[in-house]
CSV table of C-alpha atoms and ligand atoms in Angstrom, one decimal:
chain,number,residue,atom,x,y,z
A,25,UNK,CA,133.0,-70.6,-42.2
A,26,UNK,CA,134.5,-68.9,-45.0
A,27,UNK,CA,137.8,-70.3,-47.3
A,28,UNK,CA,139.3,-68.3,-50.3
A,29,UNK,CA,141.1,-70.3,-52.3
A,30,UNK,CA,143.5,-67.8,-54.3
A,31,UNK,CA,145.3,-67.8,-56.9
A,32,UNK,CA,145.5,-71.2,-58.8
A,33,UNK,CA,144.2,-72.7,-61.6
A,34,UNK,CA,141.2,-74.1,-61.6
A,35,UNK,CA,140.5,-77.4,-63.9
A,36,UNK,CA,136.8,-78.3,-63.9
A,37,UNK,CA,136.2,-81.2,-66.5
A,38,UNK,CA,132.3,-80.9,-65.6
A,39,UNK,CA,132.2,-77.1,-66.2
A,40,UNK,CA,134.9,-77.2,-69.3
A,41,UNK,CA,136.8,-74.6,-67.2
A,42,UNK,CA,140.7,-74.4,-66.9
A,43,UNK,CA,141.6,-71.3,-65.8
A,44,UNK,CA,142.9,-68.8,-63.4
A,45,UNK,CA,140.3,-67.9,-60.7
A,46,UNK,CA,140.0,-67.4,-56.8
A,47,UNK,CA,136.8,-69.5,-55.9
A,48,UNK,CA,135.0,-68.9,-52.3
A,49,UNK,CA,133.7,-71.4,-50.0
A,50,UNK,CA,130.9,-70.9,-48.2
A,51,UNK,CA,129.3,-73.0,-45.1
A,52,UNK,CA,130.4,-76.3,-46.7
A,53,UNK,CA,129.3,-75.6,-50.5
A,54,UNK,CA,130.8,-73.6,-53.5
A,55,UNK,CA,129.6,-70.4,-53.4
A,56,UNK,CA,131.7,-68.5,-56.3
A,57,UNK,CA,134.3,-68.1,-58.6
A,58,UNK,CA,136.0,-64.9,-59.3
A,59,UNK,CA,139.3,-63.4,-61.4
A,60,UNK,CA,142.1,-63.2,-59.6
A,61,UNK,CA,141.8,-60.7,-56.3
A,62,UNK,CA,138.0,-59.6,-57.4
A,63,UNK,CA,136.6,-61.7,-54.3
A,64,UNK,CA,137.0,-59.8,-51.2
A,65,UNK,CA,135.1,-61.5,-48.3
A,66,UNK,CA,135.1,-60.5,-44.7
A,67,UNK,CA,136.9,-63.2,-42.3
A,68,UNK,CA,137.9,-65.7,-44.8
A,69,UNK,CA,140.5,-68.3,-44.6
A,70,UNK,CA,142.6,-67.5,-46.8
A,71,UNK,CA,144.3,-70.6,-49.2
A,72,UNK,CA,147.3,-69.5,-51.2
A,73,UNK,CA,146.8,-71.8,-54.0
A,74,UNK,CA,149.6,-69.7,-56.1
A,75,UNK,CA,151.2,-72.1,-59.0
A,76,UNK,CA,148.8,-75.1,-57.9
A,77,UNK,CA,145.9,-76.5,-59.7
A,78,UNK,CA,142.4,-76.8,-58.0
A,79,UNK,CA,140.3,-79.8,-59.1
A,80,UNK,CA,137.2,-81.1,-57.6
A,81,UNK,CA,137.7,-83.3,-54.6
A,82,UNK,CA,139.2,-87.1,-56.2
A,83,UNK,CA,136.6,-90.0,-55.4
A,84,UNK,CA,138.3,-93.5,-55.3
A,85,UNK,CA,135.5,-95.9,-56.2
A,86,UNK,CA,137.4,-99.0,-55.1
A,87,UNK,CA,138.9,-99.1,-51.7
A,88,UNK,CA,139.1,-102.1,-49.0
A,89,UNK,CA,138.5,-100.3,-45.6
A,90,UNK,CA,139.1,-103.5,-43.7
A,91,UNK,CA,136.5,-102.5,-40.7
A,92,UNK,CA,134.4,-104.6,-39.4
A,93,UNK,CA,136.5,-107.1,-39.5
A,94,UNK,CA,140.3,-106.9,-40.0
A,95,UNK,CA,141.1,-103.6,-38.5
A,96,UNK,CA,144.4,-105.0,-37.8
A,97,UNK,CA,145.0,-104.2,-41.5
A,98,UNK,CA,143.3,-100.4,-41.8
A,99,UNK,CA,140.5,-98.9,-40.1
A,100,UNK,CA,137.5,-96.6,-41.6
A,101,UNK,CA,139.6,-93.4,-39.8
A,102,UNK,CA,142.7,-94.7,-41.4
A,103,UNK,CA,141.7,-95.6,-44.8
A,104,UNK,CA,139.9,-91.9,-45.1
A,105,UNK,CA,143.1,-90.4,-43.2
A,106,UNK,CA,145.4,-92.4,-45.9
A,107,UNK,CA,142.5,-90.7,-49.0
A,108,UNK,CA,142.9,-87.5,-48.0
A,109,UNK,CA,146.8,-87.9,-47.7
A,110,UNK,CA,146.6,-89.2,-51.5
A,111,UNK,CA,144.1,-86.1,-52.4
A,112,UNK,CA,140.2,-88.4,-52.4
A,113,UNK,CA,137.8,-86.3,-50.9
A,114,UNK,CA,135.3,-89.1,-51.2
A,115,UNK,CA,136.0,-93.2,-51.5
A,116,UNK,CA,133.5,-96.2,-51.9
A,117,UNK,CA,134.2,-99.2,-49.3
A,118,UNK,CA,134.0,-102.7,-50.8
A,119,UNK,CA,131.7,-105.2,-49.1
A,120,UNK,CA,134.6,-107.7,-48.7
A,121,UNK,CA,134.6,-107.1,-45.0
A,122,UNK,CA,134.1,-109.4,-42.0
A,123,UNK,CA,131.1,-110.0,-41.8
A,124,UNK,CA,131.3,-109.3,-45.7
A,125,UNK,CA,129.0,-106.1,-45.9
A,126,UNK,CA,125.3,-107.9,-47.7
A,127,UNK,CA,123.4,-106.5,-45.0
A,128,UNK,CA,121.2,-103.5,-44.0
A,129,UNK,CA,123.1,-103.8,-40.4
A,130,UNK,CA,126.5,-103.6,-41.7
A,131,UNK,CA,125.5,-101.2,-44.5
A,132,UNK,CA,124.4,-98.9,-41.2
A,133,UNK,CA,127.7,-99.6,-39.2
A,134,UNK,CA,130.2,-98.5,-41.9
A,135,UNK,CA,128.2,-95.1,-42.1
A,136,UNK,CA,127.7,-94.6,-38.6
A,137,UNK,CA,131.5,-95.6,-37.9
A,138,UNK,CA,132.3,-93.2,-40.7
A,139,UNK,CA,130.5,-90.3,-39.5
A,140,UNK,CA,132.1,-90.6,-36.2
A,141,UNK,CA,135.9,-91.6,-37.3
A,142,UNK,CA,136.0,-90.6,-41.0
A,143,UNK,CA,138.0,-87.5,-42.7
A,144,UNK,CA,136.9,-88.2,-46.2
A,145,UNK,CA,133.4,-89.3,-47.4
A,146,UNK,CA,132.8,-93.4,-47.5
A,147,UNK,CA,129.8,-94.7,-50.0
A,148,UNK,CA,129.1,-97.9,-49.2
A,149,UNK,CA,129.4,-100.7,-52.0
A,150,UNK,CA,126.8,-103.8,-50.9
A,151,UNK,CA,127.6,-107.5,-51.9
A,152,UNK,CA,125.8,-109.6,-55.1
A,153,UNK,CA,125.2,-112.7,-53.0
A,154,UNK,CA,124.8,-113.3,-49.2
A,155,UNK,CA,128.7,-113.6,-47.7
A,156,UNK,CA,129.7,-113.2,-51.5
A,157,UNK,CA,129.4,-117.0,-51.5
A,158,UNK,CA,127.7,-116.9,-54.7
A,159,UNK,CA,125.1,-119.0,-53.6
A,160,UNK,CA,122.0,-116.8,-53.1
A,161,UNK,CA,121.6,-112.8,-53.8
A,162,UNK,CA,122.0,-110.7,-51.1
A,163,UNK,CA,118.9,-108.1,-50.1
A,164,UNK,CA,119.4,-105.4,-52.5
A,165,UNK,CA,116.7,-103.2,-51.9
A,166,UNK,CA,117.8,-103.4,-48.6
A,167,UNK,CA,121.1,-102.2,-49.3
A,168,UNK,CA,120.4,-99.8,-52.0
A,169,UNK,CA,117.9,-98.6,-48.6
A,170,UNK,CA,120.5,-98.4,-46.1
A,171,UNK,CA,123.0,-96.2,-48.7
A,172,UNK,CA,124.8,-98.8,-51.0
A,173,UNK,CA,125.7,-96.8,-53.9
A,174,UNK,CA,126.8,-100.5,-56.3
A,175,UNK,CA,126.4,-103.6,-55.2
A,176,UNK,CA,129.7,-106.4,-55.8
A,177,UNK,CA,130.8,-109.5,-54.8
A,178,UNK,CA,134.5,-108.1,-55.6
A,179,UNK,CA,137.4,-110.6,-54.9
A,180,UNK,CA,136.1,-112.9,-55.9
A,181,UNK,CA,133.3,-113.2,-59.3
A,182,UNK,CA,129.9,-114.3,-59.3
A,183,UNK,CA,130.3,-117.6,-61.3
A,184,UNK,CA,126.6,-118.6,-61.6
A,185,UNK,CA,125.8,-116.9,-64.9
A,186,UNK,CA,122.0,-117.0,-63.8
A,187,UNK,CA,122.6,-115.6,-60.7
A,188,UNK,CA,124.4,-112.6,-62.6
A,189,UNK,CA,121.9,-112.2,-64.4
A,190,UNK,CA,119.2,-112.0,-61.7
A,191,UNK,CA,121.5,-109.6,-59.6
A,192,UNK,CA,121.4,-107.2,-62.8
A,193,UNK,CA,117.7,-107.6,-62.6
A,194,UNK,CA,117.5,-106.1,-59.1
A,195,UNK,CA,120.3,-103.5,-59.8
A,196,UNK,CA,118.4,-102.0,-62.5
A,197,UNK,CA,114.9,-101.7,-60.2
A,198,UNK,CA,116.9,-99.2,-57.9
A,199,UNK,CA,119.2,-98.1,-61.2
A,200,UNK,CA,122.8,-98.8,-59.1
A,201,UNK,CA,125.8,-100.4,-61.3
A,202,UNK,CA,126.8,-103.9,-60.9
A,203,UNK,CA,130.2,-103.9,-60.5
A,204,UNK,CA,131.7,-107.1,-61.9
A,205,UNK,CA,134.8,-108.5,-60.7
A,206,UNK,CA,135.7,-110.8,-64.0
A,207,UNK,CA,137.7,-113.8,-63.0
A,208,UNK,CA,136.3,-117.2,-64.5
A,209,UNK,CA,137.6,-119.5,-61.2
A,210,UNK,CA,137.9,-122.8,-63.6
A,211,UNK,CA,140.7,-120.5,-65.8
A,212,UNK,CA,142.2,-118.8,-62.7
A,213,UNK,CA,142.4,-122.0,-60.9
A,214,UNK,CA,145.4,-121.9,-58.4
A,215,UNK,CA,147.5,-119.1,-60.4
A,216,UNK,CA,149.3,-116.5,-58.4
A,217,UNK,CA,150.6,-114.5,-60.8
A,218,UNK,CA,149.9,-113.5,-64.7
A,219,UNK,CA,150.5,-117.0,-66.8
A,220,UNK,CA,152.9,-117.0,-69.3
A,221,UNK,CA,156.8,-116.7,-69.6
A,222,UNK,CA,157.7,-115.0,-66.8
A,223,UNK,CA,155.1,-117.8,-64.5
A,224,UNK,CA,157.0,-120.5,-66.4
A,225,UNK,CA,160.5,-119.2,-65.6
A,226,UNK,CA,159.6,-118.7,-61.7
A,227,UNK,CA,157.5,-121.7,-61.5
A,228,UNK,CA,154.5,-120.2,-60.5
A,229,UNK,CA,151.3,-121.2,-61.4
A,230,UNK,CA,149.6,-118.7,-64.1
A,231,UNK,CA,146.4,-117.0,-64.2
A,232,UNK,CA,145.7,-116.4,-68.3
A,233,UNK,CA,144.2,-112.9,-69.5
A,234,UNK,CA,141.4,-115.1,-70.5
A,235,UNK,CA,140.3,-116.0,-67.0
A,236,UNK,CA,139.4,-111.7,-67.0
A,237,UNK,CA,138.3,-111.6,-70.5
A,238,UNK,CA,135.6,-114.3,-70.9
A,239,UNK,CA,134.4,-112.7,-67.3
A,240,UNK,CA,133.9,-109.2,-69.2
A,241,UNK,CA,132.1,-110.9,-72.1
A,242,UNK,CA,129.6,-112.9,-70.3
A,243,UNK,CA,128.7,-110.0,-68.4
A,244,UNK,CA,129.1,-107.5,-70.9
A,245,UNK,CA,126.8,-109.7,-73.2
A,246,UNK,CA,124.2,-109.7,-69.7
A,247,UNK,CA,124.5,-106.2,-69.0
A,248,UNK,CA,123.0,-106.0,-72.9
A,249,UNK,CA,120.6,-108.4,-72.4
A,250,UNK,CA,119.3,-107.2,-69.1
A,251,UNK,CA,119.7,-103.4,-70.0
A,252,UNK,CA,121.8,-102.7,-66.7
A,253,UNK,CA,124.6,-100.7,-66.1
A,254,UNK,CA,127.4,-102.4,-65.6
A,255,UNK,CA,130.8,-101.6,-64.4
A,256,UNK,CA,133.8,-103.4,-64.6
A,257,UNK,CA,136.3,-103.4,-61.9
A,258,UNK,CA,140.4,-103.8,-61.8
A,259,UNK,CA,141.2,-104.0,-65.7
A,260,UNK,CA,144.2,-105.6,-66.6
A,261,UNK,CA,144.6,-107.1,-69.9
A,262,UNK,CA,144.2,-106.1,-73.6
A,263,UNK,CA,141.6,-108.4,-74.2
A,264,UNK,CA,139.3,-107.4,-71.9
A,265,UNK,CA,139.9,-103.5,-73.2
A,266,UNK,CA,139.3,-104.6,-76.7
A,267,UNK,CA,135.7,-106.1,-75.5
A,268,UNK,CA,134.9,-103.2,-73.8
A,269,UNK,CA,135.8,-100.6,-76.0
A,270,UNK,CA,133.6,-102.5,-78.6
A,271,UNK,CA,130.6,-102.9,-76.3
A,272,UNK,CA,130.9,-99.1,-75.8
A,273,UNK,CA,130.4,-98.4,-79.2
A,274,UNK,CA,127.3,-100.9,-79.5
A,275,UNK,CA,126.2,-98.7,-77.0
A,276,UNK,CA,125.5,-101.0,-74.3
A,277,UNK,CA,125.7,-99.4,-70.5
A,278,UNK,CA,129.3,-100.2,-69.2
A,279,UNK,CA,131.8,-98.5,-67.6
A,280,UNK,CA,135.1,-99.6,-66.8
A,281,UNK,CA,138.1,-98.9,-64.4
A,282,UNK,CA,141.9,-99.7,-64.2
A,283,UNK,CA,144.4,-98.9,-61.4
A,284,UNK,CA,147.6,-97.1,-61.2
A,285,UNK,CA,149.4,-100.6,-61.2
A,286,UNK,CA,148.6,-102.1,-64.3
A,287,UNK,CA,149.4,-98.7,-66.2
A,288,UNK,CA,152.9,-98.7,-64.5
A,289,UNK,CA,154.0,-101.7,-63.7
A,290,UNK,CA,154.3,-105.1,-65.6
A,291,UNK,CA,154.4,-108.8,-64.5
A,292,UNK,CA,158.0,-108.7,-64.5
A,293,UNK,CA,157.9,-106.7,-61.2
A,294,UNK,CA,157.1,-110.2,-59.6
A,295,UNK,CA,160.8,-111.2,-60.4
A,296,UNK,CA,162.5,-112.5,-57.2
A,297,UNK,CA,159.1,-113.5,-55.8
A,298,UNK,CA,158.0,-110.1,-54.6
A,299,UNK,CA,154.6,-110.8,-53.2
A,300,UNK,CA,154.5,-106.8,-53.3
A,301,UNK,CA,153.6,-107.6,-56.9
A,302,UNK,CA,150.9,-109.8,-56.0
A,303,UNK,CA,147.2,-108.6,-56.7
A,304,UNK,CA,144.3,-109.8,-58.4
A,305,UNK,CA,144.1,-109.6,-61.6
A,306,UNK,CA,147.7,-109.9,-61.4
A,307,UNK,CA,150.2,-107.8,-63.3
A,308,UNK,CA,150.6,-108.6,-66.9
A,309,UNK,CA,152.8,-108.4,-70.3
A,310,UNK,CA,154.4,-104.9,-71.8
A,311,UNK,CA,151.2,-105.5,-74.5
A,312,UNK,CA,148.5,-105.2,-72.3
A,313,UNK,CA,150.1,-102.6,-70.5
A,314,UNK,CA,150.0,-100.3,-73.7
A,315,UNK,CA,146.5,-101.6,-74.2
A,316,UNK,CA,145.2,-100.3,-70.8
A,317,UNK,CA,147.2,-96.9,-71.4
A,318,UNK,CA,145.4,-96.9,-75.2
A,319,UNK,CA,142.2,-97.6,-73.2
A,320,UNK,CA,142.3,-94.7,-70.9
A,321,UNK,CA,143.7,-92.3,-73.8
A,322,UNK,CA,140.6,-93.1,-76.0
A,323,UNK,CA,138.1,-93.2,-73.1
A,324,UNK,CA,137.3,-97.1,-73.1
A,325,UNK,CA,138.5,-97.3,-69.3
A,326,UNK,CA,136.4,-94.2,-67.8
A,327,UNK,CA,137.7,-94.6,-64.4
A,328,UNK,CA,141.4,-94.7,-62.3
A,329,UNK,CA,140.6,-96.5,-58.7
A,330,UNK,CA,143.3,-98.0,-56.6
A,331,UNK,CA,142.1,-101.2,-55.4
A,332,UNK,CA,143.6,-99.6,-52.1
A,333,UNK,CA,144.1,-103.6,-50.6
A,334,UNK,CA,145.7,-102.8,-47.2
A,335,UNK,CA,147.4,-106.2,-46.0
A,336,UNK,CA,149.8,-106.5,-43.2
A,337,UNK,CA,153.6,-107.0,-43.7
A,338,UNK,CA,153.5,-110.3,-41.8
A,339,UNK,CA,151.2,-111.5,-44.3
A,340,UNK,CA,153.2,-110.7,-47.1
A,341,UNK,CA,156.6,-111.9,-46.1
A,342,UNK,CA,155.9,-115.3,-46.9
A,343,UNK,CA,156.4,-117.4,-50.0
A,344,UNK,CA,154.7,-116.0,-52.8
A,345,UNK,CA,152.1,-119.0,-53.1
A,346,UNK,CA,150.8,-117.8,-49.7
A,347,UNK,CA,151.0,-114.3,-50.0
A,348,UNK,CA,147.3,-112.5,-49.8
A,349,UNK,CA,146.5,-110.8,-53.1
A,350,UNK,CA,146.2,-106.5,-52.8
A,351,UNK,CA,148.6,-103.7,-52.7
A,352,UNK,CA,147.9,-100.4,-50.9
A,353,UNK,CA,147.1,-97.7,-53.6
A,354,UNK,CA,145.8,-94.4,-52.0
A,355,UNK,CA,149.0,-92.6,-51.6
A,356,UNK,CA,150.3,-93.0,-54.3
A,357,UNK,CA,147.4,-92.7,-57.0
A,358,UNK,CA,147.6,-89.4,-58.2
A,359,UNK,CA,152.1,-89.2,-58.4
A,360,UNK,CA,151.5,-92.3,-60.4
A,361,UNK,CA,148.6,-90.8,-62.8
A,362,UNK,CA,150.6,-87.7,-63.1
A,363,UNK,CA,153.3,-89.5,-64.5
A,364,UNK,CA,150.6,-91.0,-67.0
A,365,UNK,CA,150.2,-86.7,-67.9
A,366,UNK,CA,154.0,-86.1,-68.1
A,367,UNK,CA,154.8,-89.0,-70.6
A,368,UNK,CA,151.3,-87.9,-72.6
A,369,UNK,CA,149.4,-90.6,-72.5
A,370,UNK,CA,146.8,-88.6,-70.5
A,371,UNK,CA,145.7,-84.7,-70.3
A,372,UNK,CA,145.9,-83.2,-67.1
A,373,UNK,CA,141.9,-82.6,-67.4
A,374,UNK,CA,141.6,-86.6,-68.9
A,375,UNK,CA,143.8,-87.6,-65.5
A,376,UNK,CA,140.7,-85.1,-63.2
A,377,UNK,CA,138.0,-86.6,-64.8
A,378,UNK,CA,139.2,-90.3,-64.7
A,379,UNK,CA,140.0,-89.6,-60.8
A,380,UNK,CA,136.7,-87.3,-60.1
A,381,UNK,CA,133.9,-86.8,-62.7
A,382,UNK,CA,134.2,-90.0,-64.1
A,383,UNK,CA,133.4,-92.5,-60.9
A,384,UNK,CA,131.1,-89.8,-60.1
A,385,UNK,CA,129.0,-90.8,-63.3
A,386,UNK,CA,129.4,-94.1,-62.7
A,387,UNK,CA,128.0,-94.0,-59.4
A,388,UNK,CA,125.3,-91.7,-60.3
A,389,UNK,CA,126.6,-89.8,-57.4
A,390,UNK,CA,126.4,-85.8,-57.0
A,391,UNK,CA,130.8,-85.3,-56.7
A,392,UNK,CA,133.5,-84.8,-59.2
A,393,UNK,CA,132.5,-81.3,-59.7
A,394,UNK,CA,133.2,-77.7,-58.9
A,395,UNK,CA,130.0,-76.5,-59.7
A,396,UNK,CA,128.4,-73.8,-57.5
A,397,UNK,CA,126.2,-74.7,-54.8
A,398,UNK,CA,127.9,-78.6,-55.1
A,399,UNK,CA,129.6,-80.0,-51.6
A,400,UNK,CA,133.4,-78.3,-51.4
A,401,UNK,CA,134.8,-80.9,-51.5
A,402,UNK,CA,138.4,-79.8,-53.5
A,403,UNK,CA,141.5,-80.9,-54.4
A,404,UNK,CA,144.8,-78.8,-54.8
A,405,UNK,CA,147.8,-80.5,-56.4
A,406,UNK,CA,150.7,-79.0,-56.4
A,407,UNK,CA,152.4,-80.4,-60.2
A,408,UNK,CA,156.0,-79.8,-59.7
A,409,UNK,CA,156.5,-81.1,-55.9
A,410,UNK,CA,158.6,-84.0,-56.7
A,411,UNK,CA,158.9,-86.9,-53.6
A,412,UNK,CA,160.3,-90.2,-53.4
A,413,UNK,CA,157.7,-92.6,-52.2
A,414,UNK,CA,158.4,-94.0,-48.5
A,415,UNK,CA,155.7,-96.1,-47.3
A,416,UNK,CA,157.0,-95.7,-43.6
A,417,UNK,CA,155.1,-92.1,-44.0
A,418,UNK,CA,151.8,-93.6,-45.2
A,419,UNK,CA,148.8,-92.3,-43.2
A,420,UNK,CA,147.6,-96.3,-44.1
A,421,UNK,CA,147.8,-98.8,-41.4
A,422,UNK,CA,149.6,-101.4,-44.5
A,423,UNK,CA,152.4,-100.9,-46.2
A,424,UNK,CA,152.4,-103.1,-49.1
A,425,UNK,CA,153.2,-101.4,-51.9
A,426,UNK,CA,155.0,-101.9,-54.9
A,427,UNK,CA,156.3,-98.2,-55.5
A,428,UNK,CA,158.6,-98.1,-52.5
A,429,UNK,CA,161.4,-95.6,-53.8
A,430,UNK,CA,159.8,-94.5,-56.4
A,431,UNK,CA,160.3,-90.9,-57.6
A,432,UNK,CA,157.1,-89.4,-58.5
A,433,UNK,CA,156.4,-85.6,-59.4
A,434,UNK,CA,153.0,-84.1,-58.6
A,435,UNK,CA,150.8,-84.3,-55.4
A,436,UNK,CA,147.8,-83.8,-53.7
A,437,UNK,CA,149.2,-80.9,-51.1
A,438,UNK,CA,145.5,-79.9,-49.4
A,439,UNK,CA,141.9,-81.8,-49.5
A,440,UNK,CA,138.7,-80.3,-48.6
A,441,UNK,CA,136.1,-82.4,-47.5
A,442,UNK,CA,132.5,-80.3,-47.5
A,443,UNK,CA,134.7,-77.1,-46.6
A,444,UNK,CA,136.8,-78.5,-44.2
A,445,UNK,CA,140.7,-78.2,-44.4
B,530,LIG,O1,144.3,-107.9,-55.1
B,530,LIG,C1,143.2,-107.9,-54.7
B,530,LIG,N1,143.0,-107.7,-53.3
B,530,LIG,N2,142.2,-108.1,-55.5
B,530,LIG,C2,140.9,-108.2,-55.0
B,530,LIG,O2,140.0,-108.4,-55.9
B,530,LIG,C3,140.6,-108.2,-53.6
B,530,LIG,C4,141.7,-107.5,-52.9
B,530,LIG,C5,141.6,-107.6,-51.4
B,530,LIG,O3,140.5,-107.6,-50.8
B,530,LIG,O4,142.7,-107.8,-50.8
């Protein structure tokens, strides 16, 4: 089948092209681009794409599908269902699962289930260690094998130095990233929330910036020693930009993502014990706010995931010590970056390529670009829609999200996923 999408501007990062054209689709792939009304095929589904931008199809390299395991709190159909609401052709699952996926069988289940039930494309993350106990490293040829695309042992770090270090060995044999979830437990201890004044004031025990930053260091200074790539997941605090940004320019292999949360939001959103506000790495001061928004203006954070972290209502209506860490993040990831674009911290191309090209790189994965003969997978936002956030409309099975109400311009208003609309 053919699709015509007409009329819109088309932003490219990986081509350097923003401009007006009409771009063809053809059985699943890019077939051309063409000024406006020069391409005239036969039969075409036509895709009036007038005063919208087309981007290449948004990958979201950190999402918690929930399945096997707690599908009570999002399935594979509806996690993908809730991507291609938010505009993410493409998303990576993290191993976190029940049984936590460390396995060639599990690995092999999450495909096969997403090939039946998915609408958007799943790329399986393996764990570091077996159960992502920490103990003993998982099979990683084995997962890199059965389509692992990174292996992590995210929520929770991998505390054995040693064992890091090994796990970077492996990683580098099949050249995937390690993707490091940097929380030193002994720092984090029983905190629920960012430490400082606002912890102090609520009486909640605090989880320091440090706990993240001496996490990015060790495994910054491993990543140099082993020569691995390294990623590192969910950054929150100024610190651990400031380490990364110099690590890049000793030109050591990391990458680095932050989410739409801690570029929006501070700790003070935890006020009146709103486990809404509750994630890990927890929310932190004004200051390292303007440090991750510095980060991804100078290119030291490469990548915007969500840390989509579906978790049910019941769950979170408790007292904020019991509360599970995680907010839901796909529907509301690119209104959020957009904002980023409208107060200038970001282009409009920096926001595409932190949301498509970038994760794409990271991954070594062959998305995050218009290019012809690629997948069509595409993206058309439509900039000036503005909606108020209502999670009651969320394609997700969870709800928990912190942006209830929230007025937001810009959104994802089709997704093509290999040239399906
Ligand atoms: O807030 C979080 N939720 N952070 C993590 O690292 C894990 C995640 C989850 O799985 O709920």
């Amino acid at each position: 089948m053919n699709i015509l999408i007409q009329n819109g501007r088309v932003v490219d990062p990986a081509n350097a092209i923003d401009e007006a054209l009409d771009l063809l689709v053809s059985d699943g792939t890019i077939a051309r681009f063409g000024k406006a009304g020069t391409i005239k095929p036969a039969g075409a589904q036509v895709v009036d794409a007038k005063g919208k931008v087309v981007v290449p199809g948004l990958l979201d390299m950190h999402v918690h599908l929930r399945e096997p395991g707690s599908e009570y709190k999002e399935t594979i159909s509806t996690g993908t269902a809730a991507a291609k609401a938010g505009g993410f052709t493409s998303v990576c699952s993290m191993p976190n699962t029940n049984p936590v996926n460390d396995s060639r069988s599990v690995t092999e289940f999450i495909l096969s289930q997403a090939q039946r039930e998915a609408v958007a494309r799943v790329f399986p993350i393996g764990a570091i260690t077996k159960g992502s106990r920490g103990a003993e490293l998982a099979e990683i040829g084995e997962l890199y094998d059965a389509g692992c695309v990174a292996i992590t042992d995210d929520g929770k770090p991998v505390m054995n130095g040693a064992m890091m270090r090994r796990a970077m060995e492996y990683a580098t044999i099949f050249d995937i990233p390690v993707i490091s979830h940097c929380e030193d437990m002994s720092l984090a201890g029983k905190g629920v929330m960012n430490e400082g004044f606002v912890s102090t004031e609520l009486g909640l025990n605090g989880i320091p910036g440090a706990a993240e930053e001496v996490m990015v260091a060790r495994d910054v200074a491993l990543a140099e020693f082993v020569g691995c790539r390294l990623h590192i997941a969910h950054v929150s605090s100024a610190g651990s930009v400031r380490v990364i940004r110099e690590a890049k320019q000793r030109g050591i292999k990391v990458t680095a993502e932050t989410c739409p949360h801690y570029f929006s939001l501070t700790e003070e959103a935890v006020r009146g014990y709103n486990t809404l506000a509750k994630m890990n790495p927890p929310l932190r001061t004004a200051e390292d706010r303007g440090a991750i928004r510095d980060g991804l203006r100078d290119g030291t954070l490469d990548v915007i995931a969500t840390d989509h972290a579906p978790h049910g209502m019941d769950e979170k209506s408790v007292e904020f010590d019991y509360a599970p860490f995680g907010i839901v993040g796909l529907e509301t990831a690119v209104g959020l970056t957009l904002k980023l674009v409208n107060e200038g911290v970001l282009t409009f191309e920096g926001a595409v390529r932190a949301l498509s090209l970038n994760p794409a790189k990271a991954l070594t994965i062959n998305k995050g670009t218009l290019s012809v003969g690629a997948d069509a997978d595409i993206t058309i936002i439509d900039l000036d829609q503005e909606w108020v956030v209502d999670a009651s409309q969320f394609k997700s099975k969870s709800r928990n999200t912190p942006f209830g109400g929230w007025k937001l311009k810009g959104r994802a208003m089709e997704t093509i996923v290999g040239g399906v609309l």
